[in-house]
Amino acid sequence: TTVTVVKYLYSFALLIFCVTVVMATIFTEQTQLASAIHSVFAFVLFWFLICWLAMMEGGQGCLVGLQAVRNSVYAESHPCTFKNTALAHKGDNMDRFIVGRQFLVVLVIFLINMCGAPNAGAEVLGLPSSVTTIFLGNGVGMMITTIIIGQLTSQINAAVCMLDFINNYFMLFTTYISLAIEFSGLLHSVYLVQIGVSKITGEPIDSKEPPRTLAQGIFFWARVLMSTIILFFALAVTIESLLNEQSGIWEGIPIPVSIVIFFVFLCLVGLMDGMQIAAFALINMSEDELSQYGVASANCKLMFSGQNLQAFLIGRQIFVASLMFIVAKIATISIENGEENIFGVPDGFQAFLDTGLLGAVVLAIIGSLIWRIMASSFPLAFMSNPLVYVIIRVCLIIEGTGICSAAWLLSLILKPIAGYQPDEVYIDLFAEEEKDGGETKELMTEP
């Protein structure tokens, strides 16, 4: 339709403008990394991270979706896809991958923010002050660039081209890194919540692996303890930076308000992360049963009506990513020359704190993983929150503006360049080959 074409064109023009603004900021050395190291380093790292984020965003959907397909049927045609699924679908590795990958996404967003977010007072291209404030000061340029190129475009292609999308060693590298992050124990404090929820509900934790041995149990709980200590330390560092006005939050905001803003945005990110999981958990519940829960029923009817689900998922992605950038900005430590380090730590350790790693830990655990566990365990209670209805409406409005519609256009452009084919093409081919070979095995695995 004409409206759709207009959305595509204005969104694409906006994307080009945002990319130009961000690149101009980097090459004039007005970002944290560009000014501290070199503009070329910041430029290269920025686009590497954008590509990596795209692989993570699309790759997770592929690994989840391909659980239903017997991997032996594409072992020869898609060898890297086979290696990816063989690794990710072994035992409880899929759960481990999701935990590690979530932290990796948050960390990459923090690093992207360091590469491209402007320093205070940055100006480029002689833009009017109002435009500079919106696209640089408020980070809109960075958000739109990252969301369209680094997230939505890959998700659109990955949704229908799962086999081709992860048929590369870059995704295999990402899978190994995600599993390594989970294995490190950095995020193991989230399992305390999982175990607590299991005790409350009386439902055992699903596992495809045998019970832990004594040595495995000791190793597991040692990592849980380590992760919990790190999480509390990360929270203490973040709050201390807010109290000392050494965070990346906008100037002029009172300290108590900055702390409130940080935790409100953290909870909003978590709430929207959990909403998606809770909604899909209830999608097959009968209307009679769902109608007994008034608020949850109203929220589900709104979300699943017509094309609202797809629109919600797109709007939610935009909303969540925008909030993540804001939280990353707030949690980034900014110490001026002559100011005392956080808790008086040595300069070397302060340099580590400045990387934003601890802020990424807080956002990944408190702003995402814990909420996902709660939503998965209590979907009805989660969807009975009246605030969910408001968030769904906001997400629908955001998607309706078409601000990120360029993702659809980019996905159409990139699909033939990357040689992506819809999964149906291969599934039909596999079926024909097995039929010709006299085999009658099912392509789909048992649910």
Short mmCIF file of C-alpha atoms in Angstrom, two decimals:
data_model
loop_
_atom_site.label_atom_id
_atom_site.label_comp_id
_atom_site.label_asym_id
_atom_site.label_seq_id
_atom_site.Cartn_x
_atom_site.Cartn_y
_atom_site.Cartn_z
CA THR A 1 0.00 0.00 0.00
CA THR A 2 0.95 3.65 -0.32
CA VAL A 3 1.24 3.99 3.45
CA THR A 4 3.64 1.05 3.62
CA VAL A 5 5.82 2.46 0.83
CA VAL A 6 5.94 5.84 2.58
CA LYS A 7 6.98 4.13 5.85
CA TYR A 8 9.74 2.22 4.07
CA LEU A 9 11.11 5.32 2.37
CA TYR A 10 11.03 7.68 5.33
CA SER A 11 12.46 5.00 7.65
CA PHE A 12 15.26 4.24 5.18
CA ALA A 13 16.06 7.94 4.81
CA LEU A 14 16.07 8.28 8.61
CA LEU A 15 18.41 5.28 8.89
CA ILE A 16 20.87 6.81 6.40
CA PHE A 17 20.80 10.08 8.33
CA CYS A 18 21.36 8.30 11.67
CA VAL A 19 24.28 6.25 10.32
CA THR A 20 25.83 9.43 8.87
CA VAL A 21 25.50 11.25 12.19
CA VAL A 22 26.99 8.36 14.18
CA MET A 23 29.90 7.93 11.76
CA ALA A 24 30.57 11.68 11.78
CA THR A 25 30.67 11.58 15.58
CA ILE A 26 33.17 8.72 15.54
CA PHE A 27 35.47 10.23 12.91
CA THR A 28 35.55 13.59 14.66
CA GLU A 29 36.68 11.67 17.76
CA GLN A 30 33.72 12.76 19.86
CA THR A 31 32.90 9.33 21.31
CA GLN A 32 34.48 7.61 24.32
CA LEU A 33 36.56 5.06 22.39
CA ALA A 34 37.33 7.31 19.42
CA SER A 35 38.74 10.01 21.68
CA ALA A 36 40.55 7.58 24.00
CA ILE A 37 42.11 5.31 21.34
CA HIS A 38 41.49 6.17 17.67
CA SER A 39 38.53 6.88 15.40
CA VAL A 40 39.43 4.05 13.00
CA PHE A 41 39.53 1.55 15.87
CA ALA A 42 36.12 2.75 17.11
CA PHE A 43 34.71 2.57 13.55
CA VAL A 44 35.92 -0.99 12.91
CA LEU A 45 34.84 -2.22 16.35
CA PHE A 46 31.43 -0.54 16.00
CA TRP A 47 30.56 -2.35 12.76
CA PHE A 48 32.01 -5.65 13.96
CA LEU A 49 29.79 -5.45 17.05
CA ILE A 50 26.74 -4.52 14.94
CA CYS A 51 27.33 -7.60 12.76
CA TRP A 52 27.88 -9.78 15.82
CA LEU A 53 24.70 -8.48 17.43
CA ALA A 54 22.80 -9.31 14.23
CA MET A 55 24.15 -12.85 14.33
CA MET A 56 23.15 -13.26 17.98
CA GLU A 57 19.66 -11.83 17.48
CA GLY A 58 18.85 -13.98 14.47
CA GLY A 59 20.82 -17.02 15.61
CA GLN A 60 18.90 -17.59 18.82
CA GLY A 61 15.61 -17.82 16.94
CA CYS A 62 17.17 -20.28 14.51
CA LEU A 63 18.50 -22.57 17.24
CA VAL A 64 15.15 -22.52 19.04
CA GLY A 65 13.15 -23.09 15.84
CA LEU A 66 15.34 -25.91 14.53
CA GLN A 67 14.79 -28.01 17.67
CA ALA A 68 11.74 -29.38 15.89
CA VAL A 69 13.72 -30.55 12.82
CA ARG A 70 15.82 -33.73 12.79
CA ASN A 71 19.35 -32.40 12.22
CA SER A 72 20.56 -35.41 10.22
CA VAL A 73 18.50 -34.28 7.22
CA TYR A 74 20.62 -31.14 6.74
CA ALA A 75 23.97 -32.52 7.95
CA GLU A 76 25.42 -32.58 4.41
CA SER A 77 23.69 -29.56 2.86
CA HIS A 78 24.28 -27.27 5.86
CA PRO A 79 27.33 -28.59 7.75
CA CYS A 80 27.81 -25.50 9.95
CA THR A 81 24.12 -25.44 10.84
CA PHE A 82 24.45 -29.10 11.82
CA LYS A 83 27.46 -28.32 14.03
CA ASN A 84 25.56 -25.44 15.65
CA THR A 85 22.44 -27.44 16.45
CA ALA A 86 24.38 -30.55 17.50
CA LEU A 87 26.18 -28.42 20.08
CA ALA A 88 23.26 -26.24 21.20
CA HIS A 89 20.68 -29.04 21.39
CA LYS A 90 22.88 -31.39 23.42
CA GLY A 91 21.57 -31.95 26.94
CA ASP A 92 20.67 -28.64 28.62
CA ASN A 93 22.94 -26.59 26.36
CA MET A 94 20.03 -24.67 24.85
CA ASP A 95 19.17 -23.21 28.25
CA ARG A 96 22.84 -22.48 28.89
CA PHE A 97 23.16 -20.81 25.49
CA ILE A 98 20.20 -18.51 26.18
CA VAL A 99 21.67 -17.42 29.52
CA GLY A 100 25.16 -16.78 28.12
CA ARG A 101 23.85 -15.19 24.94
CA GLN A 102 21.68 -12.74 26.88
CA PHE A 103 24.71 -11.40 28.73
CA LEU A 104 26.65 -11.26 25.46
CA VAL A 105 23.89 -9.17 23.85
CA VAL A 106 23.88 -6.74 26.77
CA LEU A 107 27.67 -6.51 26.79
CA VAL A 108 27.79 -5.85 23.04
CA ILE A 109 25.20 -3.07 23.41
CA PHE A 110 27.34 -1.52 26.17
CA LEU A 111 30.39 -1.67 23.88
CA ILE A 112 28.45 -0.27 20.91
CA ASN A 113 27.41 2.57 23.17
CA MET A 114 31.06 3.24 24.03
CA CYS A 115 32.03 3.21 20.34
CA GLY A 116 29.30 5.48 19.01
CA ALA A 117 27.64 7.39 21.82
CA PRO A 118 28.73 11.06 21.74
CA ASN A 119 30.69 12.79 24.46
CA ALA A 120 29.03 15.70 26.26
CA GLY A 121 28.69 18.74 24.03
CA ALA A 122 29.38 16.86 20.78
CA GLU A 123 28.33 18.58 17.55
CA VAL A 124 28.61 17.33 13.95
CA LEU A 125 27.76 18.41 10.41
CA GLY A 126 26.65 21.85 11.58
CA LEU A 127 23.26 20.45 12.62
CA PRO A 128 20.78 22.70 14.46
CA SER A 129 20.95 22.38 18.23
CA SER A 130 17.50 20.78 18.43
CA VAL A 131 18.47 18.05 15.93
CA THR A 132 21.80 17.54 17.72
CA THR A 133 20.01 17.14 21.04
CA ILE A 134 17.62 14.53 19.65
CA PHE A 135 19.99 12.41 17.58
CA LEU A 136 23.19 12.84 19.60
CA GLY A 137 22.31 14.03 23.09
CA ASN A 138 19.38 11.61 23.48
CA GLY A 139 21.04 8.82 21.51
CA VAL A 140 18.29 8.40 18.91
CA GLY A 141 20.84 8.09 16.09
CA MET A 142 22.63 5.23 17.85
CA MET A 143 19.38 3.48 18.77
CA ILE A 144 17.89 3.51 15.27
CA THR A 145 21.16 2.40 13.65
CA THR A 146 21.58 -0.51 16.06
CA ILE A 147 17.95 -1.62 16.15
CA ILE A 148 17.44 -1.69 12.38
CA ILE A 149 20.82 -3.00 11.21
CA GLY A 150 21.87 -5.01 14.26
CA GLN A 151 18.57 -6.54 15.34
CA LEU A 152 15.37 -6.35 13.30
CA THR A 153 16.83 -7.05 9.85
CA SER A 154 18.52 -10.24 11.00
CA GLN A 155 15.46 -11.37 12.94
CA ILE A 156 13.25 -10.95 9.86
CA ASN A 157 15.57 -13.05 7.66
CA ALA A 158 16.31 -15.62 10.37
CA ALA A 159 12.60 -16.22 10.99
CA VAL A 160 12.14 -17.80 7.54
CA CYS A 161 15.72 -18.79 6.59
CA MET A 162 16.90 -20.58 9.72
CA LEU A 163 19.00 -23.24 7.98
CA ASP A 164 20.95 -20.74 5.87
CA PHE A 165 21.25 -18.03 8.52
CA ILE A 166 23.37 -20.05 10.96
CA ASN A 167 25.27 -22.04 8.33
CA ASN A 168 28.53 -20.26 9.14
CA TYR A 169 31.40 -20.45 11.61
CA PHE A 170 30.61 -17.00 12.98
CA MET A 171 27.44 -18.41 14.56
CA LEU A 172 29.36 -21.46 15.79
CA PHE A 173 31.88 -19.09 17.40
CA THR A 174 28.97 -17.17 18.98
CA THR A 175 27.46 -20.40 20.33
CA TYR A 176 30.75 -21.44 21.93
CA ILE A 177 31.27 -17.98 23.44
CA SER A 178 27.73 -17.97 24.88
CA LEU A 179 28.22 -21.40 26.42
CA ALA A 180 31.61 -20.34 27.79
CA ILE A 181 30.06 -17.26 29.44
CA GLU A 182 27.45 -19.45 31.12
CA PHE A 183 30.09 -21.98 32.15
CA SER A 184 32.16 -19.21 33.76
CA GLY A 185 29.49 -18.87 36.43
CA LEU A 186 29.19 -15.11 36.00
CA LEU A 187 25.41 -15.38 35.74
CA HIS A 188 24.78 -18.38 37.98
CA SER A 189 23.01 -16.28 40.60
CA VAL A 190 19.97 -16.43 38.31
CA TYR A 191 19.71 -20.15 39.09
CA LEU A 192 18.97 -19.25 42.71
CA VAL A 193 15.76 -17.65 41.48
CA GLN A 194 15.00 -20.66 39.28
CA ILE A 195 15.47 -23.04 42.21
CA GLY A 196 13.41 -20.79 44.50
CA VAL A 197 10.55 -20.64 42.00
CA SER A 198 10.69 -24.42 41.64
CA LYS A 199 10.36 -24.81 45.41
CA ILE A 200 7.44 -22.36 45.57
CA THR A 201 5.49 -23.95 42.72
CA GLY A 202 6.42 -27.54 43.53
CA GLU A 203 7.34 -28.05 39.88
CA PRO A 204 10.67 -29.79 39.23
CA ILE A 205 13.22 -28.06 36.99
CA ASP A 206 13.16 -29.69 33.57
CA SER A 207 16.50 -31.20 32.60
CA LYS A 208 17.76 -33.49 29.85
CA GLU A 209 20.81 -34.45 31.88
CA PRO A 210 21.33 -36.83 34.84
CA PRO A 211 21.53 -35.41 38.37
CA ARG A 212 24.80 -33.68 39.26
CA THR A 213 27.54 -35.70 40.94
CA LEU A 214 28.99 -34.45 44.24
CA ALA A 215 31.89 -32.75 42.44
CA GLN A 216 29.53 -31.16 39.89
CA GLY A 217 27.27 -29.96 42.69
CA ILE A 218 30.16 -28.32 44.56
CA PHE A 219 31.34 -26.66 41.34
CA PHE A 220 27.80 -25.45 40.59
CA TRP A 221 27.16 -23.91 44.01
CA ALA A 222 30.63 -22.34 44.11
CA ARG A 223 29.74 -20.52 40.88
CA VAL A 224 26.35 -19.51 42.28
CA LEU A 225 28.10 -17.96 45.30
CA MET A 226 30.67 -16.22 43.10
CA SER A 227 27.97 -14.84 40.80
CA THR A 228 25.90 -13.56 43.71
CA ILE A 229 28.90 -11.71 45.15
CA ILE A 230 29.70 -10.21 41.74
CA LEU A 231 26.07 -9.13 41.26
CA PHE A 232 25.92 -7.32 44.60
CA PHE A 233 29.29 -5.69 43.94
CA ALA A 234 28.10 -4.60 40.48
CA LEU A 235 24.97 -3.07 42.01
CA ALA A 236 27.06 -1.31 44.66
CA VAL A 237 29.39 0.15 42.00
CA THR A 238 26.48 1.34 39.86
CA ILE A 239 24.65 2.97 42.78
CA GLU A 240 27.89 4.53 44.05
CA SER A 241 28.52 6.09 40.62
CA LEU A 242 24.99 7.51 40.65
CA LEU A 243 25.40 8.88 44.18
CA ASN A 244 28.74 10.50 43.24
CA GLU A 245 27.33 11.85 39.95
CA GLN A 246 29.94 9.80 38.09
CA SER A 247 27.50 7.92 35.86
CA GLY A 248 26.50 8.60 32.29
CA ILE A 249 23.06 9.96 33.20
CA TRP A 250 22.05 13.34 31.84
CA GLU A 251 23.33 16.39 33.67
CA GLY A 252 20.99 18.26 35.97
CA ILE A 253 18.99 15.24 37.15
CA PRO A 254 18.88 15.01 40.98
CA ILE A 255 20.63 12.00 42.48
CA PRO A 256 17.49 10.37 43.99
CA VAL A 257 15.67 10.75 40.66
CA SER A 258 18.59 9.23 38.74
CA ILE A 259 18.51 6.15 40.98
CA VAL A 260 14.75 5.81 40.53
CA ILE A 261 15.07 6.20 36.74
CA PHE A 262 17.76 3.50 36.60
CA PHE A 263 15.71 0.90 38.47
CA VAL A 264 12.42 1.80 36.74
CA PHE A 265 14.03 1.36 33.31
CA LEU A 266 15.71 -1.84 34.51
CA CYS A 267 12.32 -3.23 35.55
CA LEU A 268 10.67 -2.11 32.30
CA VAL A 269 13.28 -4.00 30.28
CA GLY A 270 12.67 -7.09 32.41
CA LEU A 271 8.90 -6.75 32.23
CA MET A 272 8.96 -6.64 28.42
CA ASP A 273 11.39 -9.55 28.27
CA GLY A 274 9.03 -11.59 30.42
CA MET A 275 5.87 -10.50 28.58
CA GLN A 276 6.89 -12.29 25.41
CA ILE A 277 7.55 -15.55 27.26
CA ALA A 278 4.35 -15.32 29.34
CA ALA A 279 2.24 -14.54 26.26
CA PHE A 280 3.52 -17.55 24.31
CA ALA A 281 2.97 -19.75 27.38
CA LEU A 282 -0.71 -18.76 27.32
CA ILE A 283 -1.26 -18.73 23.57
CA ASN A 284 -2.87 -22.19 23.54
CA MET A 285 -4.90 -21.78 26.74
CA SER A 286 -8.65 -22.10 26.16
CA GLU A 287 -10.71 -18.92 26.20
CA ASP A 288 -12.96 -20.31 28.95
CA GLU A 289 -10.00 -20.91 31.25
CA LEU A 290 -8.32 -17.61 30.37
CA SER A 291 -11.54 -15.63 30.88
CA GLN A 292 -11.40 -16.44 34.59
CA TYR A 293 -8.46 -14.03 34.82
CA GLY A 294 -9.87 -10.69 33.68
CA VAL A 295 -6.72 -8.61 33.24
CA ALA A 296 -4.67 -11.46 31.74
CA SER A 297 -7.54 -12.25 29.35
CA ALA A 298 -7.79 -8.61 28.20
CA ASN A 299 -4.02 -8.42 27.68
CA CYS A 300 -3.93 -11.66 25.67
CA LYS A 301 -6.92 -10.67 23.51
CA LEU A 302 -5.21 -7.39 22.65
CA MET A 303 -1.88 -9.05 21.89
CA PHE A 304 -3.26 -11.93 19.79
CA SER A 305 -5.87 -9.94 17.87
CA GLY A 306 -5.33 -9.82 14.08
CA GLN A 307 -1.75 -8.84 13.21
CA ASN A 308 -1.10 -7.40 16.68
CA LEU A 309 1.29 -10.13 17.76
CA GLN A 310 3.81 -9.44 14.99
CA ALA A 311 3.40 -5.69 15.48
CA PHE A 312 3.88 -6.09 19.23
CA LEU A 313 7.06 -8.14 18.81
CA ILE A 314 8.57 -5.50 16.51
CA GLY A 315 7.47 -2.60 18.73
CA ARG A 316 8.71 -4.45 21.80
CA GLN A 317 12.13 -5.01 20.22
CA ILE A 318 12.43 -1.30 19.46
CA PHE A 319 11.26 -0.33 22.96
CA VAL A 320 13.52 -2.83 24.77
CA ALA A 321 16.61 -1.95 22.75
CA SER A 322 16.03 1.77 23.33
CA LEU A 323 15.72 1.22 27.07
CA MET A 324 18.85 -0.95 27.05
CA PHE A 325 20.80 1.91 25.50
CA ILE A 326 19.47 4.29 28.13
CA VAL A 327 20.35 1.87 30.96
CA ALA A 328 23.79 1.32 29.37
CA LYS A 329 24.29 5.09 29.28
CA ILE A 330 23.27 5.46 32.93
CA ALA A 331 25.39 2.51 34.11
CA THR A 332 28.50 3.68 32.24
CA ILE A 333 30.97 5.19 34.70
CA SER A 334 32.31 8.62 33.78
CA ILE A 335 35.08 9.95 36.04
CA GLU A 336 36.63 13.31 35.25
CA ASN A 337 40.31 14.04 35.72
CA GLY A 338 41.09 14.68 39.38
CA GLU A 339 37.98 12.91 40.70
CA GLU A 340 38.31 10.04 43.15
CA ASN A 341 37.83 6.52 41.80
CA ILE A 342 34.79 4.44 42.78
CA PHE A 343 35.37 3.17 46.36
CA GLY A 344 38.92 4.53 46.01
CA VAL A 345 40.06 1.55 43.92
CA PRO A 346 43.42 1.67 42.05
CA ASP A 347 43.46 3.22 38.58
CA GLY A 348 43.96 -0.16 36.92
CA PHE A 349 40.84 -1.61 38.53
CA GLN A 350 38.94 1.59 37.79
CA ALA A 351 39.80 1.13 34.12
CA PHE A 352 38.14 -2.30 34.36
CA LEU A 353 35.04 -0.77 35.95
CA ASP A 354 34.93 1.80 33.14
CA THR A 355 34.42 -0.98 30.58
CA GLY A 356 30.79 -1.31 31.68
CA LEU A 357 31.12 -5.05 32.33
CA LEU A 358 29.50 -4.82 35.76
CA GLY A 359 26.63 -2.75 34.37
CA ALA A 360 26.09 -5.48 31.79
CA VAL A 361 25.93 -8.07 34.60
CA VAL A 362 23.22 -6.06 36.40
CA LEU A 363 21.17 -5.55 33.24
CA ALA A 364 21.47 -9.18 32.11
CA ILE A 365 20.47 -10.70 35.47
CA ILE A 366 18.12 -8.18 37.09
CA GLY A 367 16.85 -6.62 33.87
CA SER A 368 16.25 -9.81 31.91
CA LEU A 369 16.97 -13.34 33.10
CA ILE A 370 15.15 -13.17 36.45
CA TRP A 371 12.03 -11.79 34.75
CA ARG A 372 12.14 -14.54 32.15
CA ILE A 373 12.16 -17.20 34.85
CA MET A 374 9.25 -15.57 36.67
CA ALA A 375 7.24 -15.21 33.45
CA SER A 376 7.86 -18.81 32.49
CA SER A 377 6.81 -20.09 35.93
CA PHE A 378 3.86 -17.72 36.53
CA PRO A 379 2.56 -16.66 33.09
CA LEU A 380 -0.98 -15.92 34.29
CA ALA A 381 0.19 -13.78 37.20
CA PHE A 382 2.65 -12.04 34.92
CA MET A 383 0.03 -11.20 32.30
CA SER A 384 -2.41 -10.07 35.03
CA ASN A 385 -0.35 -6.94 35.60
CA PRO A 386 -2.39 -3.92 34.37
CA LEU A 387 0.84 -2.25 33.25
CA VAL A 388 1.21 -4.98 30.61
CA TYR A 389 -1.82 -3.60 28.74
CA VAL A 390 -0.26 -0.14 28.61
CA ILE A 391 3.06 -1.55 27.37
CA ILE A 392 1.33 -3.55 24.63
CA ARG A 393 -0.42 -0.38 23.45
CA VAL A 394 2.85 1.56 23.48
CA CYS A 395 4.59 -1.18 21.49
CA LEU A 396 1.78 -1.20 18.91
CA ILE A 397 2.03 2.58 18.57
CA ILE A 398 5.82 2.42 18.15
CA GLU A 399 5.50 -0.19 15.40
CA GLY A 400 2.69 1.78 13.79
CA THR A 401 4.92 4.81 13.31
CA GLY A 402 7.03 2.79 10.89
CA ILE A 403 10.19 4.31 12.33
CA CYS A 404 12.05 1.02 11.83
CA SER A 405 10.26 -0.19 8.68
CA ALA A 406 13.57 0.06 6.83
CA ALA A 407 14.40 -3.31 8.40
CA TRP A 408 11.95 -5.01 6.02
CA LEU A 409 13.54 -3.27 3.03
CA LEU A 410 17.06 -4.13 4.20
CA SER A 411 16.08 -7.76 4.73
CA LEU A 412 14.83 -7.96 1.12
CA ILE A 413 18.11 -6.46 -0.12
CA LEU A 414 20.36 -8.67 2.00
CA LYS A 415 18.53 -11.96 1.40
CA PRO A 416 19.73 -12.51 -2.22
CA ILE A 417 23.17 -11.08 -1.41
CA ALA A 418 23.65 -13.63 1.38
CA GLY A 419 22.00 -16.36 -0.70
CA TYR A 420 19.33 -17.10 1.89
CA GLN A 421 16.56 -19.49 0.86
CA PRO A 422 13.32 -20.06 2.80
CA ASP A 423 13.44 -23.19 4.95
CA GLU A 424 10.48 -24.65 3.04
CA VAL A 425 12.68 -24.97 -0.05
CA TYR A 426 15.10 -27.25 1.78
CA ILE A 427 12.44 -29.11 3.76
CA ASP A 428 10.62 -29.98 0.53
CA LEU A 429 13.94 -31.00 -1.06
CA PHE A 430 14.84 -33.19 1.92
CA ALA A 431 11.42 -34.83 1.74
CA GLU A 432 11.85 -35.54 -1.97
CA GLU A 433 15.33 -37.01 -1.44
CA GLU A 434 14.15 -39.30 1.32
CA LYS A 435 11.14 -40.32 -0.76
CA ASP A 436 13.38 -41.12 -3.74
CA GLY A 437 15.69 -43.06 -1.46
CA GLY A 438 12.81 -45.19 -0.24
CA GLU A 439 12.97 -43.76 3.29
CA THR A 440 9.86 -42.86 5.23
CA LYS A 441 11.39 -41.26 8.33
CA GLU A 442 9.80 -38.11 9.67
CA LEU A 443 11.72 -34.87 9.16
CA MET A 444 10.39 -33.45 12.39
CA THR A 445 11.57 -34.68 15.76
CA GLU A 446 9.19 -35.82 18.47
CA PRO A 447 7.80 -32.85 20.44
#
